[in-house]
PDB file of C-alpha atoms and ligand atoms in Angstrom:
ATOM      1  CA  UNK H 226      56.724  85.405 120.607  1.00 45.00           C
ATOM      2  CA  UNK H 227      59.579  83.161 120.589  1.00 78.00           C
ATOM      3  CA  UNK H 228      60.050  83.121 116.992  1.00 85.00           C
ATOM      4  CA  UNK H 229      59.698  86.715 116.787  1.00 87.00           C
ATOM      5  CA  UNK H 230      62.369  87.246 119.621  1.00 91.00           C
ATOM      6  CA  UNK H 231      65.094  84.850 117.923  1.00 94.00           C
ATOM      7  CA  UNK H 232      64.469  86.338 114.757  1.00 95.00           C
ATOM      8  CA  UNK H 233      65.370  89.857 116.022  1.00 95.00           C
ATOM      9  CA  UNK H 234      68.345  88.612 117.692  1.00 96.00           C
ATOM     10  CA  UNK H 235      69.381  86.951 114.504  1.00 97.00           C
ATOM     11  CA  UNK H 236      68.416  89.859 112.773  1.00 97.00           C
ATOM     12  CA  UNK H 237      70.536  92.005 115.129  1.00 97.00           C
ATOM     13  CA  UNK H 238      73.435  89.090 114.832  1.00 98.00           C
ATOM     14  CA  UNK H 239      73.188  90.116 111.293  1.00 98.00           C
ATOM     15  CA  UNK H 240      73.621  94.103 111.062  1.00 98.00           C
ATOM     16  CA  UNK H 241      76.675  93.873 113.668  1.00 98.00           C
ATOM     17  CA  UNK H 242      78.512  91.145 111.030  1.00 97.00           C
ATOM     18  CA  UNK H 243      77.904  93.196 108.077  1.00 96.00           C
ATOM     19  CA  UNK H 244      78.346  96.640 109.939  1.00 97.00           C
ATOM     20  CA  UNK H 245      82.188  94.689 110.558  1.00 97.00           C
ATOM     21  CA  UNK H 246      82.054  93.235 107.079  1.00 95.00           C
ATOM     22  CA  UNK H 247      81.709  96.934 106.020  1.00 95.00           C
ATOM     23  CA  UNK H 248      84.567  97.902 108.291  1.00 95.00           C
ATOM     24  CA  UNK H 249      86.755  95.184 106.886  1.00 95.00           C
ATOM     25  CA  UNK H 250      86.368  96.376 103.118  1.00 95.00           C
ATOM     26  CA  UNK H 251      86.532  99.815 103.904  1.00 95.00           C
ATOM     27  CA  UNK H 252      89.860  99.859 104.433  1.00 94.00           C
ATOM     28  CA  UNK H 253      91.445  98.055 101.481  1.00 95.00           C
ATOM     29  CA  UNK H 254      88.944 100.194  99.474  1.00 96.00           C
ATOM     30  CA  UNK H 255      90.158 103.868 100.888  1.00 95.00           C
ATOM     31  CA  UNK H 256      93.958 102.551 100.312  1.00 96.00           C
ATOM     32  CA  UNK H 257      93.056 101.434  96.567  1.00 97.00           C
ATOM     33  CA  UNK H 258      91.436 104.993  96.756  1.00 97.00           C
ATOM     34  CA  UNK H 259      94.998 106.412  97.562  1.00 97.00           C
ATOM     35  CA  UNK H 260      96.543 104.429  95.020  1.00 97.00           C
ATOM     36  CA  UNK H 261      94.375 105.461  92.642  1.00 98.00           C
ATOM     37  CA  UNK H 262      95.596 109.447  93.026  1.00 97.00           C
ATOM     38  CA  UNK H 263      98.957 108.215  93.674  1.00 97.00           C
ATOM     39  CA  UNK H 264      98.853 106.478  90.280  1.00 98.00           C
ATOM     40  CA  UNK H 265      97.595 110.017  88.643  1.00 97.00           C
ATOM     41  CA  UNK H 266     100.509 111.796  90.451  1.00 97.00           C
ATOM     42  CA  UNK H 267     103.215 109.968  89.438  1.00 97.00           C
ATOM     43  CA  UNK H 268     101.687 110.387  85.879  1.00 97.00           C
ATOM     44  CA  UNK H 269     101.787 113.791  85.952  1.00 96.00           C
ATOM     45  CA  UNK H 270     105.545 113.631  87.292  1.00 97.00           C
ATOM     46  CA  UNK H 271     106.641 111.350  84.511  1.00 97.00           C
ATOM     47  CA  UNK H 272     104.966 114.155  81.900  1.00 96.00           C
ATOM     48  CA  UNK H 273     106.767 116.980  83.803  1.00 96.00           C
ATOM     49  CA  UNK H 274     110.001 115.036  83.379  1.00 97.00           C
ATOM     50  CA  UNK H 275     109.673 113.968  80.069  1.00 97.00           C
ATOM     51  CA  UNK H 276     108.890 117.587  78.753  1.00 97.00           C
ATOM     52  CA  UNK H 277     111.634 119.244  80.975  1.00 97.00           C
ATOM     53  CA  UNK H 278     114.115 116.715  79.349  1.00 97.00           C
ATOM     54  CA  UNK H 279     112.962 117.569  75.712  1.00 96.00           C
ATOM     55  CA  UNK H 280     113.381 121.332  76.837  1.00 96.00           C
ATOM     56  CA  UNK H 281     116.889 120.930  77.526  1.00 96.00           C
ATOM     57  CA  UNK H 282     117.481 118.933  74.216  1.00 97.00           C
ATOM     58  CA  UNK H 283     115.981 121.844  72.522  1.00 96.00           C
ATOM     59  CA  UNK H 284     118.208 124.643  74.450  1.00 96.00           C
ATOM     60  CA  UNK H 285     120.893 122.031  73.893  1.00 96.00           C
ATOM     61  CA  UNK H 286     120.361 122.202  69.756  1.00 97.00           C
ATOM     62  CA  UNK H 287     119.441 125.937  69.701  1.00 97.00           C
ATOM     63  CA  UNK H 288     122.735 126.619  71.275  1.00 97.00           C
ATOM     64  CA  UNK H 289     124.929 124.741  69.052  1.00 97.00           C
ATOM     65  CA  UNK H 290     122.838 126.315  66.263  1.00 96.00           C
ATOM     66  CA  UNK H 291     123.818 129.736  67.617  1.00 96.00           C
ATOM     67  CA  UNK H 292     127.451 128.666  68.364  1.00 96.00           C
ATOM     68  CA  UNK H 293     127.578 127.423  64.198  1.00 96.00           C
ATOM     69  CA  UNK H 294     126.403 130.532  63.456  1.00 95.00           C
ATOM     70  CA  UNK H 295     128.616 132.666  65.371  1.00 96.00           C
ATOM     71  CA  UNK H 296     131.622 131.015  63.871  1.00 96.00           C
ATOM     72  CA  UNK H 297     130.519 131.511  60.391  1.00 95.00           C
ATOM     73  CA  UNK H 298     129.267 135.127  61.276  1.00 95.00           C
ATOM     74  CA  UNK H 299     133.154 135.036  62.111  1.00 96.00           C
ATOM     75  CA  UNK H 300     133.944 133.484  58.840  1.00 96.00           C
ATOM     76  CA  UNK H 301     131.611 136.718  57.111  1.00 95.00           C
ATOM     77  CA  UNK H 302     133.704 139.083  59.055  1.00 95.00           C
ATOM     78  CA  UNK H 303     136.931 137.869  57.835  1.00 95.00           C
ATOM     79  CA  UNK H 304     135.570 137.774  54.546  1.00 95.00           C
ATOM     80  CA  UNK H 305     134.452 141.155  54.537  1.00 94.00           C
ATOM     81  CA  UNK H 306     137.635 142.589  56.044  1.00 93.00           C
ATOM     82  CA  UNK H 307     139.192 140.927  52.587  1.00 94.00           C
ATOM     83  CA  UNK H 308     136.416 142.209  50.606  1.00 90.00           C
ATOM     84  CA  UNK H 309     138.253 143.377  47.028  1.00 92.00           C
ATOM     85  CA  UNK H 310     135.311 145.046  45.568  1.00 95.00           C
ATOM     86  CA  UNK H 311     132.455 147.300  47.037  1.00 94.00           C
ATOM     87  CA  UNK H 312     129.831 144.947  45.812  1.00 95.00           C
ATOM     88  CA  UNK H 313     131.840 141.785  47.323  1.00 94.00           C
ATOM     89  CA  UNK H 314     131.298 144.064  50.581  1.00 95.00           C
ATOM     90  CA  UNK H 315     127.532 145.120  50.033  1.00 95.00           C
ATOM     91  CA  UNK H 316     126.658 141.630  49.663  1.00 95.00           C
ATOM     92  CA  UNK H 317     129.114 140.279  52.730  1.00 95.00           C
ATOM     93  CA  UNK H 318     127.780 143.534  54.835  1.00 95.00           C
ATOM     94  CA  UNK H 319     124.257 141.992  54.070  1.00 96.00           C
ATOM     95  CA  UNK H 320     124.673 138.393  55.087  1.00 95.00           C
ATOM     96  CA  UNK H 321     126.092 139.885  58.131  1.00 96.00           C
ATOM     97  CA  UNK H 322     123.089 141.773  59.092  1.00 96.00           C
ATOM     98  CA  UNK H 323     120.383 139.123  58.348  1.00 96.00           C
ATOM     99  CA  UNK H 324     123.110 136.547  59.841  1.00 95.00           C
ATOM    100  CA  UNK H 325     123.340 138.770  63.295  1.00 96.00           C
ATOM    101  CA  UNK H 326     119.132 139.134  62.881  1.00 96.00           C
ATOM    102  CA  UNK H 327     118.534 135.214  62.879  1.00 95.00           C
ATOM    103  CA  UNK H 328     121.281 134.706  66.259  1.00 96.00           C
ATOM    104  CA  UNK H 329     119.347 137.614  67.718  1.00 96.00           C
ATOM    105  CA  UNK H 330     116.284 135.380  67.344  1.00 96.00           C
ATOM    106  CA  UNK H 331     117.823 132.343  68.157  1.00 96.00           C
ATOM    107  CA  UNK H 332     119.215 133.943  71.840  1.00 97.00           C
ATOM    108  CA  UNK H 333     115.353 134.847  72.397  1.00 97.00           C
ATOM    109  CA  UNK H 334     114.543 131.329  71.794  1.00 96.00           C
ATOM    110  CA  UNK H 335     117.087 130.026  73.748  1.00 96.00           C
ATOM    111  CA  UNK H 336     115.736 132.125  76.641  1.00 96.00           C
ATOM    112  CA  UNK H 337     112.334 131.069  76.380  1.00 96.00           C
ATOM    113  CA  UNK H 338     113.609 127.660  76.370  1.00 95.00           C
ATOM    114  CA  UNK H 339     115.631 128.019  79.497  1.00 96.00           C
ATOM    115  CA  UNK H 340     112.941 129.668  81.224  1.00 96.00           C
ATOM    116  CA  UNK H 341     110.451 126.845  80.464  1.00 95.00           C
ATOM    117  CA  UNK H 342     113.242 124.369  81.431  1.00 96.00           C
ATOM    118  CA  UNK H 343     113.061 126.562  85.071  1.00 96.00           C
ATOM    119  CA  UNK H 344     109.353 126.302  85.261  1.00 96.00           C
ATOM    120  CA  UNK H 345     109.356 123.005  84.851  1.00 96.00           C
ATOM    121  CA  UNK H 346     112.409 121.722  86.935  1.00 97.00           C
ATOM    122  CA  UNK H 347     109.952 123.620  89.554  1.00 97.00           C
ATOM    123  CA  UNK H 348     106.465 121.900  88.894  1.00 96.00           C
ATOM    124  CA  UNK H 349     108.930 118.352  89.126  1.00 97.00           C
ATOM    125  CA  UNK H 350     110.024 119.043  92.508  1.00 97.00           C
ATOM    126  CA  UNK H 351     106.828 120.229  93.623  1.00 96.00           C
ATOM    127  CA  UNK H 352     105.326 117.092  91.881  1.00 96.00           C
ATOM    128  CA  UNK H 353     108.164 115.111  93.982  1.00 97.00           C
ATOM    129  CA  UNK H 354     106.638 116.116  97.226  1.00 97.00           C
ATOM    130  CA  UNK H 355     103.121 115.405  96.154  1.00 97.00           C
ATOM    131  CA  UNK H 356     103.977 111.622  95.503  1.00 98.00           C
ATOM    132  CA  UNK H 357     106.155 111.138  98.223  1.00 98.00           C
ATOM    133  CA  UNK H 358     104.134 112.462 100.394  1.00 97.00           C
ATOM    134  CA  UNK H 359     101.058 110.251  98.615  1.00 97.00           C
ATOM    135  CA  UNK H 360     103.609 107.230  98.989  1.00 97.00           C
ATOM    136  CA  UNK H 361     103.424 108.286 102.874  1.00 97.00           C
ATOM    137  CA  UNK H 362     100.323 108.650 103.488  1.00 96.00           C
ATOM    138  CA  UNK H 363      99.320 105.312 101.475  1.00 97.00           C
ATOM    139  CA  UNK H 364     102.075 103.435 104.206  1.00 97.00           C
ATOM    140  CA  UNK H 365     101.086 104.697 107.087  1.00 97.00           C
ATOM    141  CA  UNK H 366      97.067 104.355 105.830  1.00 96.00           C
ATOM    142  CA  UNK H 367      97.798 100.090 105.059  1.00 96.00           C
ATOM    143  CA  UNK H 368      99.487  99.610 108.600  1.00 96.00           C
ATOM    144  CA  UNK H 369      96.716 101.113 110.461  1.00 95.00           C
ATOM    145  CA  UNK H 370      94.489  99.300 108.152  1.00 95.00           C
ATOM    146  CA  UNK H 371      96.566  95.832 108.572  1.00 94.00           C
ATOM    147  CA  UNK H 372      96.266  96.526 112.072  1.00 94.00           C
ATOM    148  CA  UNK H 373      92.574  97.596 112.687  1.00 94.00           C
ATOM    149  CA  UNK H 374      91.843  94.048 110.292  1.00 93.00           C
ATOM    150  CA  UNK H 375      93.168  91.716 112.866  1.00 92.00           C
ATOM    151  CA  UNK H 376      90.764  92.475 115.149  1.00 95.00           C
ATOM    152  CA  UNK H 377      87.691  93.286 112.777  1.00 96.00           C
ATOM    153  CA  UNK H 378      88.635  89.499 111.844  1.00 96.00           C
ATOM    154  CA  UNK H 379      88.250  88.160 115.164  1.00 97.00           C
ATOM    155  CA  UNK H 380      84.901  90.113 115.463  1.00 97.00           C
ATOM    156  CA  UNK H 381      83.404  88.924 112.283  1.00 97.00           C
ATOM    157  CA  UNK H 382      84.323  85.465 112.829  1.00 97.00           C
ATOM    158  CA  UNK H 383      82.632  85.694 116.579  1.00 98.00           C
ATOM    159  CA  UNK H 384      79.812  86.953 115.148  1.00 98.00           C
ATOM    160  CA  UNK H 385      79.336  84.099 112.209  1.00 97.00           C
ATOM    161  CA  UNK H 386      79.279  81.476 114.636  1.00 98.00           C
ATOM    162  CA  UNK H 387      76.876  83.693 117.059  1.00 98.00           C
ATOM    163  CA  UNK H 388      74.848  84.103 113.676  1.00 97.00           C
ATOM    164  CA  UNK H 389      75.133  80.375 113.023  1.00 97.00           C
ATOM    165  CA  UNK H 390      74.069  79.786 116.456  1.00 97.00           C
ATOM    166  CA  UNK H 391      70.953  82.268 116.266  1.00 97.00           C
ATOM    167  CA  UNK H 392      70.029  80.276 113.059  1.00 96.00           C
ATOM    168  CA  UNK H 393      67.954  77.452 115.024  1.00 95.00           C
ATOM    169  CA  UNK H 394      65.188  79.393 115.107  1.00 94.00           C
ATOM    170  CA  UNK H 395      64.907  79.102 111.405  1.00 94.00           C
ATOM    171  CA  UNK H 396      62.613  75.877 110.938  1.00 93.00           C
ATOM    172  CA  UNK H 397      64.315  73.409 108.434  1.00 93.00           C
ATOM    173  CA  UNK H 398      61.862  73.777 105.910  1.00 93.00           C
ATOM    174  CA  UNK H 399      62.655  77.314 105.487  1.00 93.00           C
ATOM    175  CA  UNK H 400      66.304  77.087 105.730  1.00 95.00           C
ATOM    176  CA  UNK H 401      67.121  76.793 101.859  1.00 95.00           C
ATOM    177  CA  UNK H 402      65.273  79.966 101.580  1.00 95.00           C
ATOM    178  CA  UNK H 403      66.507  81.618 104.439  1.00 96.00           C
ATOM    179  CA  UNK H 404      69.974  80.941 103.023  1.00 96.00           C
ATOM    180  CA  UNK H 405      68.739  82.166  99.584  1.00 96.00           C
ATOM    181  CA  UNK H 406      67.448  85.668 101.136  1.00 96.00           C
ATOM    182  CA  UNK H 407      71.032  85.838 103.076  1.00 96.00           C
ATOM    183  CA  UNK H 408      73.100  85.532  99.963  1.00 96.00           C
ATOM    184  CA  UNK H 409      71.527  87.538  97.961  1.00 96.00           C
ATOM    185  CA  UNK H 410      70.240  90.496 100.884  1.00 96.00           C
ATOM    186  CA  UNK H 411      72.776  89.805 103.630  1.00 95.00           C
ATOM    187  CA  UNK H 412      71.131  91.783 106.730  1.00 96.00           C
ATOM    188  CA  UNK H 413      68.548  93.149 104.925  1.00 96.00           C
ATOM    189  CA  UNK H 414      67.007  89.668 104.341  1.00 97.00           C
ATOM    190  CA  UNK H 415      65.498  90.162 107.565  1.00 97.00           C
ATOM    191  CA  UNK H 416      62.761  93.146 108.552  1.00 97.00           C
ATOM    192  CA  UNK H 417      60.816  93.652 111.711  1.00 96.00           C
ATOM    193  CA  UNK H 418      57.262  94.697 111.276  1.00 95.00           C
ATOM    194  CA  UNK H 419      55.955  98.078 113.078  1.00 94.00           C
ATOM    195  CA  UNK H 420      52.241  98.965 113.143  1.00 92.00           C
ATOM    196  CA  UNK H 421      51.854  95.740 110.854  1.00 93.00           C
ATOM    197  CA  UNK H 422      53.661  97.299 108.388  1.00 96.00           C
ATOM    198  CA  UNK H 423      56.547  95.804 106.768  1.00 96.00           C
ATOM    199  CA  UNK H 424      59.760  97.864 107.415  1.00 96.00           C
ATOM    200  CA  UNK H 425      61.705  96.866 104.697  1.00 96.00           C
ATOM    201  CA  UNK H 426      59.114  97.580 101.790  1.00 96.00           C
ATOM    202  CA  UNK H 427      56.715  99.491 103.966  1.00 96.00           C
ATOM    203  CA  UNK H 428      53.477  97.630 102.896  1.00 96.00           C
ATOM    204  CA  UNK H 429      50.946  96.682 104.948  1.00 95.00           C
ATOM    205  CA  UNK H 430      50.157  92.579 106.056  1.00 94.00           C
ATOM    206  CA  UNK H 431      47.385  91.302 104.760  1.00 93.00           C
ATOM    207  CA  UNK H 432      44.748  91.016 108.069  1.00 91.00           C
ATOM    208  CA  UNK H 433      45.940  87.090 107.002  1.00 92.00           C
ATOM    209  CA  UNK H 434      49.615  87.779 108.050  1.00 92.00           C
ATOM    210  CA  UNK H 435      48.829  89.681 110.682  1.00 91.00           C
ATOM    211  CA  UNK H 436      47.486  87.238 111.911  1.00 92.00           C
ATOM    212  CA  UNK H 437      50.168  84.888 111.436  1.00 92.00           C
ATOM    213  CA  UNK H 438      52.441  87.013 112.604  1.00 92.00           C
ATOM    214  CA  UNK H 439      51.136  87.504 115.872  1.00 87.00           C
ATOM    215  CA  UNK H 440      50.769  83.880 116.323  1.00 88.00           C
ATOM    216  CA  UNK H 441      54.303  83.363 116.326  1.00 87.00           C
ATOM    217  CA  UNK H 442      54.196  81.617 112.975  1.00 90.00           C
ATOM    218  CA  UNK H 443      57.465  81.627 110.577  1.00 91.00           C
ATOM    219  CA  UNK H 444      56.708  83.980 107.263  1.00 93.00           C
ATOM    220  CA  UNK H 445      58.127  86.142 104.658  1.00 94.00           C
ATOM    221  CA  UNK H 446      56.770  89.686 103.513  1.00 94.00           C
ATOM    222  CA  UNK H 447      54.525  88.594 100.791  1.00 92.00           C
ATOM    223  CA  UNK H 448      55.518  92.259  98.957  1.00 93.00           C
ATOM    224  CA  UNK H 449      59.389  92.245  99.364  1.00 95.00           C
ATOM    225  CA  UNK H 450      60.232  88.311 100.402  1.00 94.00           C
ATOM    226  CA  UNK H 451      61.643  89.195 103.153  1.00 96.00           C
ATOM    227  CA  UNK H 452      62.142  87.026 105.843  1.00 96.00           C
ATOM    228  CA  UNK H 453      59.456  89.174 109.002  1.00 96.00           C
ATOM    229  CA  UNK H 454      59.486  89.780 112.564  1.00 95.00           C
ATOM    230  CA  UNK H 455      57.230  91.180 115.130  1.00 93.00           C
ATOM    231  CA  UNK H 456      58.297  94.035 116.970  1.00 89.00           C
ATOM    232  CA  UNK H 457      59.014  93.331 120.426  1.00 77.00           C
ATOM    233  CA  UNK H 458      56.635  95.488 122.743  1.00 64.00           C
TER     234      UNK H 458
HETATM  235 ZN1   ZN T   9      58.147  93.692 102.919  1.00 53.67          ZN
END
């Protein structure tokens, strides 16, 4: 009974360190989380800029497109005011009109343009908010975290050296193994048998560790390994 009691305690030693262990990596985890988004945010914000900014280059070069071809439309106009002969003026008079049709174009471009340049100056400031306000919530997420990890700290190390301390019931022999089981199952390298079935793999002792079991000798599941307990009545 005594080996079956310490083991439980260790056992329970056990689930408490790793239930802080678990409490001490979710944090960091849930802030990388955050950072993660953040990251895709601010990616998105970049690609709003950088296509707002060749917008404007392109309203930019469409209007002094327009503005070279109002000057020579200019240049037509004075030329057909001069016009000597009527074919001089039939082909000015054309130029003019195709000239006038391309600028008429060009304006409708330059309007499209400016209102993508407006739809996108307003997904950038929306995008703004969404990483600042990521930014924010990723600062105020790592001081809670920085503060709820002094503590979980403390715990975890009380709880090592109450683990440590629960570890004499392990006999020596079975220490390498024990450790073994630990590193490799943490909590779960412990399982406490119910109905003389093994909790952890749920297979049944052999009548032989049943046996065993109930007198109070040291043994692992021989389906799982793991290190097993009687239940306490
Ligand atoms: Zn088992």
């Amino acid at each position: 009974m005594a080996v079956s009691n310490g083991l439980q305690i260790l056992h329970d030693l056990h689930l408490k360190l790793q239930a802080v262990q678990d409490d001490l990596e979710k944090g960091p985890r849930l802030i990388k989380a955050k950072e993660n988004v953040l990251a895709k945010k601010q990616a998105e914000l970049d690609l709003a800029k950088a296509k707002h900014t060749d917008q404007r280059k392109l309203a930019d070069q469409k209007n002094l497109q327009l503005k070279t071809n109002e000057a020579k439309l200019a240049d037509l106009n004075t030329k057909l005011n001069m016009a000597s002969t009527n074919r001089e003026f039939d082909i000015l008079k054309g130029q003019i009109a195709a000239d006038k049709m391309a600028n008429s174009v060009l304006e409708d471009e330059i309007l499209d343009c400016m209102e993508q340049v407006d739809l996108l100056k307003g997904k950038i400031i929306e995008a703004e908010k969404v990483v600042a306000d990521a930014k924010d919530g990723i600062g105020k997420m790592t001081e809670q975290v920085a503060a709820a990890q002094a503590g979980l700290k403390e715990r975890a190390e009380k709880l090592r050296l109450a683990v440590a301390e629960a570890e004499v019931v392990i006999p020596k022999d079975f220490m390498a193994t024990y450790r073994r089981l630990v590193g490799a199952h943490g909590a779960d390298s412990l399982a406490v048998v119910e109905n003389n079935v093994c909790t952890s793999c749920n297979v049944s002792l052999s009548p032989q560790q049943g046996m065993e079991l109930r007198g109070g000798r040291f043994i692992f599941c021989i389906s799982c390994g793991k290190l097993i307990y009687a239940a306490m009545a």
